[in-house]
Coordinates of C-alpha atoms and ligand atoms in Angstrom, one line a residue:
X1 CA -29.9 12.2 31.0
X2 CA -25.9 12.1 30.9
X3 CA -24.5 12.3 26.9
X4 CA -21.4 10.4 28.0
X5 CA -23.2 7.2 29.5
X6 CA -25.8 7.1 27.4
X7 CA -23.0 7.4 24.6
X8 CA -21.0 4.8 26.4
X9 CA -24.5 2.5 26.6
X10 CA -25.3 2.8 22.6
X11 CA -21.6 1.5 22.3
X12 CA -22.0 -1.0 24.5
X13 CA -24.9 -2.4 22.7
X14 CA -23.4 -1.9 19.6
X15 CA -20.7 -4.0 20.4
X16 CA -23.3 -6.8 21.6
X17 CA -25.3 -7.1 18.8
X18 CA -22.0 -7.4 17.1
X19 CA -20.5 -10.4 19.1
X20 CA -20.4 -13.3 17.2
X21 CA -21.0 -12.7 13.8
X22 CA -18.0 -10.3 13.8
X23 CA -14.4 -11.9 13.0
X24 CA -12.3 -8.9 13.8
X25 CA -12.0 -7.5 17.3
X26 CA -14.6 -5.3 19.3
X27 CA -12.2 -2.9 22.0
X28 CA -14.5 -1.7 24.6
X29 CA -13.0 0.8 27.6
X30 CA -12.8 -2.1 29.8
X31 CA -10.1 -4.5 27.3
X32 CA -7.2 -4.5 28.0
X33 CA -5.9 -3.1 24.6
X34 CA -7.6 -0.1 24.5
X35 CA -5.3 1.7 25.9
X36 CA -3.2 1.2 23.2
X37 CA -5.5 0.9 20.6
X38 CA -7.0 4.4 20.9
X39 CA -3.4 6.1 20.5
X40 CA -2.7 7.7 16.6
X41 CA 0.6 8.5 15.3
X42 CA -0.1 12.3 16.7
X43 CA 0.5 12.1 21.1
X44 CA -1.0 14.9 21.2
X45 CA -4.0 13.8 20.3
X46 CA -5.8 12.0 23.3
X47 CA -9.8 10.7 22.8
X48 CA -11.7 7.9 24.1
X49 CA -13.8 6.2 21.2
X50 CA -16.7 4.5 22.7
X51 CA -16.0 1.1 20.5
X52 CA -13.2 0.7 18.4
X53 CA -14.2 -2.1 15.4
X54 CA -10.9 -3.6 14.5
X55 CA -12.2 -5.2 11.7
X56 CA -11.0 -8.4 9.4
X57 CA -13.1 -8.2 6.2
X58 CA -15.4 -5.7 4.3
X59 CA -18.6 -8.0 5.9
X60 CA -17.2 -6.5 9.2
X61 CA -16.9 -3.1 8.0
X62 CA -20.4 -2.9 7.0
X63 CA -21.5 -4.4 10.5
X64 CA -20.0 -2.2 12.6
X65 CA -21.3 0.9 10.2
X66 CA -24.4 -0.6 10.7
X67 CA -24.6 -0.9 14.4
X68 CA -22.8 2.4 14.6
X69 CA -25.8 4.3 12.9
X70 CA -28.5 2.0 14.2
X71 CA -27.4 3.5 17.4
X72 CA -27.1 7.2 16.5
X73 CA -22.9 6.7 16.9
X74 CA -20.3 8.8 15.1
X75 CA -18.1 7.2 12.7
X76 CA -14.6 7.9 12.4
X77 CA -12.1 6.1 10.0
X78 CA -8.8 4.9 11.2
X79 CA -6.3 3.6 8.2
X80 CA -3.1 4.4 9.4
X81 CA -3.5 6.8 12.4
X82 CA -1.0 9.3 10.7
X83 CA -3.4 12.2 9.9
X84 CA -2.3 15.0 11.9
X85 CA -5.5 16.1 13.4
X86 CA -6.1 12.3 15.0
X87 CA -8.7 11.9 12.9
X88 CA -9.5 8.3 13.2
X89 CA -10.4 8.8 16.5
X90 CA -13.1 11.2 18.3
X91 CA -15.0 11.0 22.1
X92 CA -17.7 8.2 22.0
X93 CA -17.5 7.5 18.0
X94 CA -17.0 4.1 16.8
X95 CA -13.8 3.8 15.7
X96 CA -13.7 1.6 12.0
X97 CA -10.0 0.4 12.1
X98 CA -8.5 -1.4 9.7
X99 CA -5.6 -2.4 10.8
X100 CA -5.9 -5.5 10.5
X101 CA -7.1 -5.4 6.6
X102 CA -3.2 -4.9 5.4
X103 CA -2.8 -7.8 3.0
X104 CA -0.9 -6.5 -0.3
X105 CA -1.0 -8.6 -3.3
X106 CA 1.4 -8.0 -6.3
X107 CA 0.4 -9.0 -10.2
X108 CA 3.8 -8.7 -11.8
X109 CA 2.9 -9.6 -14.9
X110 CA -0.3 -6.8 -14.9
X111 CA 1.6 -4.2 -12.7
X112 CA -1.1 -4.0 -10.7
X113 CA -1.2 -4.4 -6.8
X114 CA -4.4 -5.1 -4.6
X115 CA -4.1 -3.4 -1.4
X116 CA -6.2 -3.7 1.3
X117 CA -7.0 -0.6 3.6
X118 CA -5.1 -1.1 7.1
X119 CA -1.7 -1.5 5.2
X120 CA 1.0 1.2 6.0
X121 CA 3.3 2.1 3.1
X122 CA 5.9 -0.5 4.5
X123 CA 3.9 -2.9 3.8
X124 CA 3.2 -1.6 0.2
X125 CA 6.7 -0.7 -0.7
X126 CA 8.2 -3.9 0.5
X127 CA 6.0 -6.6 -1.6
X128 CA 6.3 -4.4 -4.9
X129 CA 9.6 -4.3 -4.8
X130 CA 10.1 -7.8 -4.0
X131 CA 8.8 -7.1 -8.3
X132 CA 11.2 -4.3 -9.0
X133 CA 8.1 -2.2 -9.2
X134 CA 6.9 0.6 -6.8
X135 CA 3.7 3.2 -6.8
X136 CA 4.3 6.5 -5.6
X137 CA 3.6 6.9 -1.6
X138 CA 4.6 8.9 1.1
X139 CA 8.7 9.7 3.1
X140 CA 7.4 8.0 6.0
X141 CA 7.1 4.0 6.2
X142 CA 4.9 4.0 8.9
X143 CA 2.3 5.7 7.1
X144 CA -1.4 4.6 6.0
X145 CA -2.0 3.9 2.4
X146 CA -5.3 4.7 2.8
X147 CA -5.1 7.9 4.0
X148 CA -2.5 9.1 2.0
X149 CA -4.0 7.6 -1.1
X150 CA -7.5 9.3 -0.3
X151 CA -5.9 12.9 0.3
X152 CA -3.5 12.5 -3.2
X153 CA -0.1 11.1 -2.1
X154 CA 2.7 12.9 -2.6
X155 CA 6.4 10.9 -2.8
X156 CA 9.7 11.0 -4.2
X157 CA 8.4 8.8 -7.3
X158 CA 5.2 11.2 -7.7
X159 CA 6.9 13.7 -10.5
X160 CA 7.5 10.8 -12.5
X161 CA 4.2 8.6 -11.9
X162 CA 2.1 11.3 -10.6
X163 CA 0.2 10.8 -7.0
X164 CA -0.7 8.0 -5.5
X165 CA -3.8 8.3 -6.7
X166 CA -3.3 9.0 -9.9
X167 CA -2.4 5.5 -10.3
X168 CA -4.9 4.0 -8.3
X169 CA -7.6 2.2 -10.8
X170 CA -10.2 1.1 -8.5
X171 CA -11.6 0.8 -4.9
X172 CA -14.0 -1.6 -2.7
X173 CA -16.0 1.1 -1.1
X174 CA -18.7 0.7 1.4
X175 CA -20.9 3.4 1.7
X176 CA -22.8 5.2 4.1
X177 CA -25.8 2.8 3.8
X178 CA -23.8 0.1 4.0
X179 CA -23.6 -0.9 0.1
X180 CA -20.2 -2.2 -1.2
X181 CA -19.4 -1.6 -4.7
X182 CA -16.4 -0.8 -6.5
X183 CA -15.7 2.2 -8.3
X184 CA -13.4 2.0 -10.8
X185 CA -12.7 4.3 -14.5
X186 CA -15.8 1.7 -16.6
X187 CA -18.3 1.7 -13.3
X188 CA -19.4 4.3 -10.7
X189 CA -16.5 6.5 -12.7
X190 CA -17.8 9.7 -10.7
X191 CA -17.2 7.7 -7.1
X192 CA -13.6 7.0 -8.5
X193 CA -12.8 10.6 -9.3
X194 CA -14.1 11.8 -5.5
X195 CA -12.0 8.8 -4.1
X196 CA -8.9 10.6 -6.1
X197 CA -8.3 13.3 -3.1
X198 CA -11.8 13.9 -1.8
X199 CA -10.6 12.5 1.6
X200 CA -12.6 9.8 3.7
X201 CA -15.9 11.8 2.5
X202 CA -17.8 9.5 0.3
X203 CA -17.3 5.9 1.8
X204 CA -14.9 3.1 3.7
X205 CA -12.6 2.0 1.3
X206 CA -11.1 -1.6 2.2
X207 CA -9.5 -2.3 -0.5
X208 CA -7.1 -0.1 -3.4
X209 CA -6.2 -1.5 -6.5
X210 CA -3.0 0.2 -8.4
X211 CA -1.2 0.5 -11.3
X212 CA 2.7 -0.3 -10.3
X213 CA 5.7 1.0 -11.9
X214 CA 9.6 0.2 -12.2
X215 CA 11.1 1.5 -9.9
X216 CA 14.7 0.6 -8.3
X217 CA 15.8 -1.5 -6.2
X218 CA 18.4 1.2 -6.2
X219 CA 18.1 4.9 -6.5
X220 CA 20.5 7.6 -5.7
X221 CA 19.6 10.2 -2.5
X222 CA 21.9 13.0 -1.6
X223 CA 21.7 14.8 1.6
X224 CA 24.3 18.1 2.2
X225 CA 23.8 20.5 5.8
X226 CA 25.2 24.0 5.4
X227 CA 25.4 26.6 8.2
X228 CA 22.6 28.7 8.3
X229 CA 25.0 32.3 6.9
X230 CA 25.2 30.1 3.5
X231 CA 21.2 29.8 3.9
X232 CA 20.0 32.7 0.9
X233 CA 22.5 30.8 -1.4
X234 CA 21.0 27.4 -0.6
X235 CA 17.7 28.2 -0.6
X236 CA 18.3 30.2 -4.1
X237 CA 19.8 27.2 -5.6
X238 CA 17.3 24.9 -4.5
X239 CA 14.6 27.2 -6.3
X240 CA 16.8 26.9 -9.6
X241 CA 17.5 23.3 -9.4
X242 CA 13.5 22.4 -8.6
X243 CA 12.7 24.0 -11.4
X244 CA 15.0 22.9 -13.9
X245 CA 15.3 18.9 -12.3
X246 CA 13.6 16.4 -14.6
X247 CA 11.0 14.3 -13.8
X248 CA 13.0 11.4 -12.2
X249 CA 14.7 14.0 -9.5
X250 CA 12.7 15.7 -6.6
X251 CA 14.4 18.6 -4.4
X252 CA 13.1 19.4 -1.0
X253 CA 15.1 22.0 1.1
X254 CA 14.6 22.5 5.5
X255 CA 15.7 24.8 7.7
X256 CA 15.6 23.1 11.6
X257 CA 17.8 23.1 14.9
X258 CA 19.9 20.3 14.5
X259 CA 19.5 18.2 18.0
X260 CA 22.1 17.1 20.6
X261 CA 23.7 13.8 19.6
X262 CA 23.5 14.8 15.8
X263 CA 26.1 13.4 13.6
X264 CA 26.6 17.1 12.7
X265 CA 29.8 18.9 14.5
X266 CA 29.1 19.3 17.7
X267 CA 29.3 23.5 17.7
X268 CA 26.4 23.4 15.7
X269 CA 24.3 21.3 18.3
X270 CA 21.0 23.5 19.1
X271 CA 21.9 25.7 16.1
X272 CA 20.3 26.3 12.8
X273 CA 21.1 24.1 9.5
X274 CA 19.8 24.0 6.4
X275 CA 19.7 21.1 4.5
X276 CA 19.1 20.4 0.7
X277 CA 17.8 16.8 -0.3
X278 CA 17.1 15.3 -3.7
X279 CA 16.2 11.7 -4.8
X280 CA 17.2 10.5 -8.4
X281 CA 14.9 7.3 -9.1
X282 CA 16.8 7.2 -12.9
X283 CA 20.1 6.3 -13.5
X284 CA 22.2 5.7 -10.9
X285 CA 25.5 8.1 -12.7
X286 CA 23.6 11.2 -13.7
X287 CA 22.2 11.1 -9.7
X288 CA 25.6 11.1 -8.7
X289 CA 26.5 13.7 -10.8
X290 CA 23.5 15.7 -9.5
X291 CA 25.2 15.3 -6.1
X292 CA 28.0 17.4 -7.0
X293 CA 25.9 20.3 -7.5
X294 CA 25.7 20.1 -3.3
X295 CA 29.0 21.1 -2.7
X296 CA 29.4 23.8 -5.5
X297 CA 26.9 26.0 -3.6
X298 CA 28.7 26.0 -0.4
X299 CA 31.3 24.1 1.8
X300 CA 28.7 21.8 3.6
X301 CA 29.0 20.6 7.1
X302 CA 28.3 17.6 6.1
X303 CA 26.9 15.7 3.3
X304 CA 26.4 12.4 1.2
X305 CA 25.7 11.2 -2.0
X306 CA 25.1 7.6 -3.4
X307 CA 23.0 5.0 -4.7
X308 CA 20.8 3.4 -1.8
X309 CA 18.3 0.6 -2.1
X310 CA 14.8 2.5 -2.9
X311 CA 13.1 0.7 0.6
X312 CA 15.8 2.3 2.7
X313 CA 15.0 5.7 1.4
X314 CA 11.5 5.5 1.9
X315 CA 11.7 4.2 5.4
X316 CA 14.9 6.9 5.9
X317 CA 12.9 9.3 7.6
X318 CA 10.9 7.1 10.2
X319 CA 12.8 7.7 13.4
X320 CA 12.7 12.1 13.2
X321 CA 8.7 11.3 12.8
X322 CA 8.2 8.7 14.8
X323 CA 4.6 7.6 17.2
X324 CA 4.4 9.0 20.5
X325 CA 5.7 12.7 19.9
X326 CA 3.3 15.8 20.3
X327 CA 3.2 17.5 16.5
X328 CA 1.5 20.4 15.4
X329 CA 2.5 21.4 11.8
X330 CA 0.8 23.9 9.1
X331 CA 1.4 24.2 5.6
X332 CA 0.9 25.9 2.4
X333 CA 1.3 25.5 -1.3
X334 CA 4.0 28.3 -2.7
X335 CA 3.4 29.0 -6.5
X336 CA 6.6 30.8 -6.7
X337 CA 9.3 31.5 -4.3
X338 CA 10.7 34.8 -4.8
X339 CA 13.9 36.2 -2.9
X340 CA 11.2 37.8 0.3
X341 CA 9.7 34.5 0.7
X342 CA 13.3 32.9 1.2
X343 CA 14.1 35.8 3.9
X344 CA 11.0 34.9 5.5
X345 CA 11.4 31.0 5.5
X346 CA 15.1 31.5 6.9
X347 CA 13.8 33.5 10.2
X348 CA 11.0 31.1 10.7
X349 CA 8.9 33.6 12.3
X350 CA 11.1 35.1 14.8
X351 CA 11.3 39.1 14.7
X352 CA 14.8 38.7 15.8
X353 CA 17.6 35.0 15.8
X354 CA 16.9 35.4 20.0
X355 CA 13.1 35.0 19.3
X356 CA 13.5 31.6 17.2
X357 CA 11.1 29.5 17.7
X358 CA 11.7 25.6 18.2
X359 CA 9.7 25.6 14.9
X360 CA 11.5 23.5 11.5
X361 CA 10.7 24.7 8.0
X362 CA 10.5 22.6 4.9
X363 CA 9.7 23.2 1.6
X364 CA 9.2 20.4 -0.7
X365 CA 9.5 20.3 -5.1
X366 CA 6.1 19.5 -7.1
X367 CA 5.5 19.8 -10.3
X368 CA 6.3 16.9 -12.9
X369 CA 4.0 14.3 -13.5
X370 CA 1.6 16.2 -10.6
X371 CA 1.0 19.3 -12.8
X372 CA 0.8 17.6 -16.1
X373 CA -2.1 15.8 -15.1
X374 CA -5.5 17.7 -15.7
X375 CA -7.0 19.5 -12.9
X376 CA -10.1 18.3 -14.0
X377 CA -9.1 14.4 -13.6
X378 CA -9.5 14.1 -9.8
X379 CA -10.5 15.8 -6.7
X380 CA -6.6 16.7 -6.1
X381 CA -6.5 20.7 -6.0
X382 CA -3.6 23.1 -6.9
X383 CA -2.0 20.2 -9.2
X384 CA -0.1 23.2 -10.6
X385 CA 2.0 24.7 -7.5
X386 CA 5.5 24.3 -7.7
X387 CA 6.3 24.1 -4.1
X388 CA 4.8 23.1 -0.9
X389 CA 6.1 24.8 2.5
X390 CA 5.4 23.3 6.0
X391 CA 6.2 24.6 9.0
X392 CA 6.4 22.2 12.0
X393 CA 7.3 20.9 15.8
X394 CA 7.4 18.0 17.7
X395 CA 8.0 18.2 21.4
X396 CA 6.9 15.9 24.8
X397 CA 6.0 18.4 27.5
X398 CA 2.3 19.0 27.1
X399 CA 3.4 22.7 29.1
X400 CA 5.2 23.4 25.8
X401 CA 1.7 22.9 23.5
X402 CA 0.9 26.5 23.5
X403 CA 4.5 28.0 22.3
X404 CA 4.9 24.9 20.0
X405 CA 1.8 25.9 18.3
X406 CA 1.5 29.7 18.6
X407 CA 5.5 29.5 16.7
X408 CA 4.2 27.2 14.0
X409 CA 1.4 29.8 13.6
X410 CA 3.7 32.7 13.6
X411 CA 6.1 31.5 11.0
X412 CA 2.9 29.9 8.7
X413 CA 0.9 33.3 8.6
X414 CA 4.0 35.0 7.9
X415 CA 4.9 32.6 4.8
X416 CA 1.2 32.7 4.2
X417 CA 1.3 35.6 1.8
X418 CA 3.4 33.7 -1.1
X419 CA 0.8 31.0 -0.8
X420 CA -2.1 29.7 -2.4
X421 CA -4.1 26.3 -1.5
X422 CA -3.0 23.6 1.0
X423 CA -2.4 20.3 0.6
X424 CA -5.8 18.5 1.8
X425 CA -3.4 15.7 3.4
X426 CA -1.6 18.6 6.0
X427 CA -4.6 19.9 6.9
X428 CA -5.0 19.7 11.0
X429 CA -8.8 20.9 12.3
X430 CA -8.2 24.2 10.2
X431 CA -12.2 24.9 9.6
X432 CA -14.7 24.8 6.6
X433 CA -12.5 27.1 4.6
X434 CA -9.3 25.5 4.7
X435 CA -11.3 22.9 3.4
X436 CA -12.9 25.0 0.5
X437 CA -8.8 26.1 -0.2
X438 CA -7.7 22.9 -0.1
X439 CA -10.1 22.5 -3.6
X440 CA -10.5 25.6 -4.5
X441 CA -14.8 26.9 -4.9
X442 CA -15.5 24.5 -8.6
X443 CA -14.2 21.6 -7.4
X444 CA -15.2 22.2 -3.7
X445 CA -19.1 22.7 -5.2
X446 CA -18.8 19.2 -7.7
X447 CA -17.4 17.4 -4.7
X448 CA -20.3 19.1 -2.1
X449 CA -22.5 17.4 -5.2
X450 CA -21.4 13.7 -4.9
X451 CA -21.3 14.0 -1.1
X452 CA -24.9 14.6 -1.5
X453 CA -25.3 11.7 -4.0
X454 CA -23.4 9.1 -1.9
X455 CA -23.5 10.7 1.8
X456 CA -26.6 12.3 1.8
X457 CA -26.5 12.4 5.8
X458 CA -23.1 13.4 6.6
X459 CA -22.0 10.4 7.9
X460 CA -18.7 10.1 7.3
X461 CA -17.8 13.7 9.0
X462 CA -14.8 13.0 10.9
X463 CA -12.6 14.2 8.5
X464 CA -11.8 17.1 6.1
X465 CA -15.3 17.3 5.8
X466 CA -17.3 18.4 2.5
X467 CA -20.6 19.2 3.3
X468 CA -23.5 17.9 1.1
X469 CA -25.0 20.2 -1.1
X470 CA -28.3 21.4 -0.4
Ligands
FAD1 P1 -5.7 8.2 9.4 O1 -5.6 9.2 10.5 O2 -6.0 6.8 9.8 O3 -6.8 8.6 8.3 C1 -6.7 9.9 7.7 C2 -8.1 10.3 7.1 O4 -8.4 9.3 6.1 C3 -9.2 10.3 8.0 O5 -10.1 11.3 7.7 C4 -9.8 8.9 7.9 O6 -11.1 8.9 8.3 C5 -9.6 8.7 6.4 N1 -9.5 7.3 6.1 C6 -8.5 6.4 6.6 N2 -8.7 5.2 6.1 C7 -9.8 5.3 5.3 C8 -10.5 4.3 4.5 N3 -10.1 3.1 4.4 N4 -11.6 4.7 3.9 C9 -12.1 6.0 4.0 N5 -11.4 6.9 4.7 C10 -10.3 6.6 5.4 N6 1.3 12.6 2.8 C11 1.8 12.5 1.5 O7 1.1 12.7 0.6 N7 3.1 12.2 1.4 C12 4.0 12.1 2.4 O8 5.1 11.8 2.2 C13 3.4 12.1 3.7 N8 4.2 12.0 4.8 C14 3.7 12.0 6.0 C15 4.5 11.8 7.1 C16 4.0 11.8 8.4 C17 4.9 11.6 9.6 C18 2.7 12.1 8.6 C19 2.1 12.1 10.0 C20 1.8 12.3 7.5 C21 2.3 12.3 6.2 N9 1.6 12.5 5.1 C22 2.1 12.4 3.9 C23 0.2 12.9 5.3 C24 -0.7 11.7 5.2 O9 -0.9 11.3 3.9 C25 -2.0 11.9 5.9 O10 -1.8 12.2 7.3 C26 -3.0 10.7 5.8 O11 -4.2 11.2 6.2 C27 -2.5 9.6 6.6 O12 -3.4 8.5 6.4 P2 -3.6 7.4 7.5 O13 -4.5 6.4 6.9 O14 -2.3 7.0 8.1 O15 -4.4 8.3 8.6

């Protein structure tokens, strides 16, 4: 007995029985788009699914859950390819995409949007502003709402109106025995509360339903560079003004190589910067006076400040994370960032400036909305941590995978010692504990519970996985 073609038959089959009652498509090895269709956001991430279900509808969903079990397949989940680990993909599973599922529909009047699964946050962003309104989602456009939304989702609106899921009010979920129901705050309340950061654990969700806010259509950004001598300075503002900003303004502060063909002067090409960011989604004339506080710490190398349309911030930072680049990132929530943690973010690992790794740090403002909601009130861990650090690469050599990863590594357990809890969203394949940090042990043990209640048998295990409890 071979595994693989006895996999490859079951899927095979599968996809059979499926033919003609299914309205999405069914991408075997053999069609011509699976090439394509089995690459994730993530090039480093390289599996052959043994079907991938793009479906149309829930009724497809539940078919192609159905044949997938009937057969004794895996089941992974693919909203919008994005997670970091490549999890909507795995050898031989049957791939449940939803890509096609990315309908959004606005209710002005209600604030509410209805959002179905495959839609990336482009797609969200752009019809609720076409309303003025906005729910918090992620820096990069190309990302999947369902992911993000399942994991918490953190954006520059979230210390105002809390995570993405904070806001979301109910879900189509179709679980592992192939029910549909939706959860929402009057019905299946504990589902809703599991489906608020307890990852792709408990069921499919095809379809999100949100509260919306104002938001826009303008906002004001400001971006400043400083060479990396004025780094301490930077770094030690950036602590002050996180702390002190209100809830309409989020800092986030990097540390990187700035690449060749960088508007940046040219001496600094291949050198270190540090940057310090901030969005303002209030008024437009107290962000611009925020962005004065950018050149009192230090003569940047370059900098601007100004109101910008809110959908041209959020898609701002598609092209430095764009598909088809190897990434490996690891990250940590900071619950204080005292002056040693600074040094140690600055170096990014390396013993001496020769030794620097090709390795970019970031460390992003919480707090807000985020912390004043009670830890209690979702499956989102750590709602209290001020900051969240990230160290990460991106590189197209597969030689380089080894030193790529081993400095992200280097510079993560080094900064891991001012940390506390990751974000569940960051998470690569980490292990079971990272898992249990990413909750903490009470929640990780209530959410172990409901996994038993609504995925008794582990189906839905291609993900951060929370085991069932025993
Ligand atoms: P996928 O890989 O498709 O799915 C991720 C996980 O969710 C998998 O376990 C999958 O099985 C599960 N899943 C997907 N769809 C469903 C569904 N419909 N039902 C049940 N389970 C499902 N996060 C933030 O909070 N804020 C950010 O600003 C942010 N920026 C990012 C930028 C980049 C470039 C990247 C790569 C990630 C970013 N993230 C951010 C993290 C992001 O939220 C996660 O990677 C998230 O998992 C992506 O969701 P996805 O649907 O695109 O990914």
């Amino acid at each position: 007995m071979d595994p693989v073609t006895d996999n490859a038959r079951a899927a095979n089959e599968a996809a059979r029985e499926l033919r003609g009652t299914f309205r999405g498509d069914l991408i075997l090895p053999q069609h011509e788009r699976y090439e394509t269709a089995r690459r994730v956001w993530n090039a480093s991430i390289d599996r052959y699914p043994g079907l991938i279900a793009r479906c149309a509808d829930t009724g497809d969903v539940i078919a192609a859950l159905r044949a997938a079990r009937r057969h004794g397949l895996e089941v992974a989940v693919r909203g919008g390819g994005h997670s970091i680990a490549g999890l909507g993909v795995a050898d031989g599973a049957v791939t449940i995409d939803l890509s096609r599922m990315a309908a959004v529909q606005v209710d002005p009047d209600a604030r509410r949007a209805t959002v179905q699964a495959g839609s990336l946050l482009s797609g969200l962003d752009r019809e609720t502003q076409r309303h003025g309104l906005a729910v918090t989602s992620g820096f990069v456009s190309h990302t999947g709402v369902a992911g993000l939304t399942l994991g918490g989702g953190f954006g520059w609106t979230a210390r105002k109106h809390g995570l993405a899921c904070d806001n979301l009010r109910s879900a189509r979920v179709v679980l592992a025995d192939g029910s549909s129901r939706v959860a929402g705050e009057e019905q299946d309340a504990d589902l809703l509360w599991a489906l608020r950061g307890g990852g792709g654990n408990f069921g499919i969700v095809t379809s999100f339903e949100f509260d919306l806010h104002a938001v826009g259509p303008m906002v004001t950004t400001g971006a400043a560079f400083y060479d990396l001598g004025n780094g301490r300075t930077v770094l030690e503002a950036f602590r002050e003004l996180a702390t002190e900003a209100t809830d309409e303004t989020t800092w986030a502060a990097s540390v990187w190589d700035v690449e060749p063909g960088s508007s940046l002067p040219e001496e600094y090409h291949g050198k270190p910067v540090v940057s310090l960011v901030f969005v303002h989604i209030g008024d437009v004339e107290q962000g611009v006076a925020l962005g004065r506080q950018l050149r009192r710490l230090a003569r940047p190398l370059a900098e601007t400040v100004g109101p910008v349309p809110y959908l041209e911030v959020q898609s701002s930072n598609d092209t430095a994370w764009s598909h088809g680049v190897r990434r490996y990132w690891k990250s940590h929530y900071l619950w204080e960032l005292p002056d040693a943690a600074i040094e140690t973010f600055l170096a990014r690992g390396a013993a001496t400036p020769a030794d620097r790794p090709a390795v970019a740090g970031s460390l992003q403002a919480r707090g807000g909305a985020i912390g004043r909601t009670g830890e209690d009130d979702s499956a989102v861990g750590h709602r209290g941590a001020p900051f969240e650090f990230m160290a990460s690469t991106g590189w197209n050599d597969p030689g380089e995978d080894d030193s790529r990863r081993s400095g992200v590594r280097t510079f993560a357990d080094q900064m891991a010692r001012f940390g506390r809890g990751v974000y569940v969203n960051n998470l690569d394949l980490e292990g079971e504990d990272r898992v249990r940090d990413a909750y903490g042990a009470q929640k990780y043990r209530r959410l172990a519970a409901l996994k038993a209640r609504f995925d008794p048998d582990n189906v839905f295990h291609l993900n951060q996985n929370i085991r069932p409890a025993t």
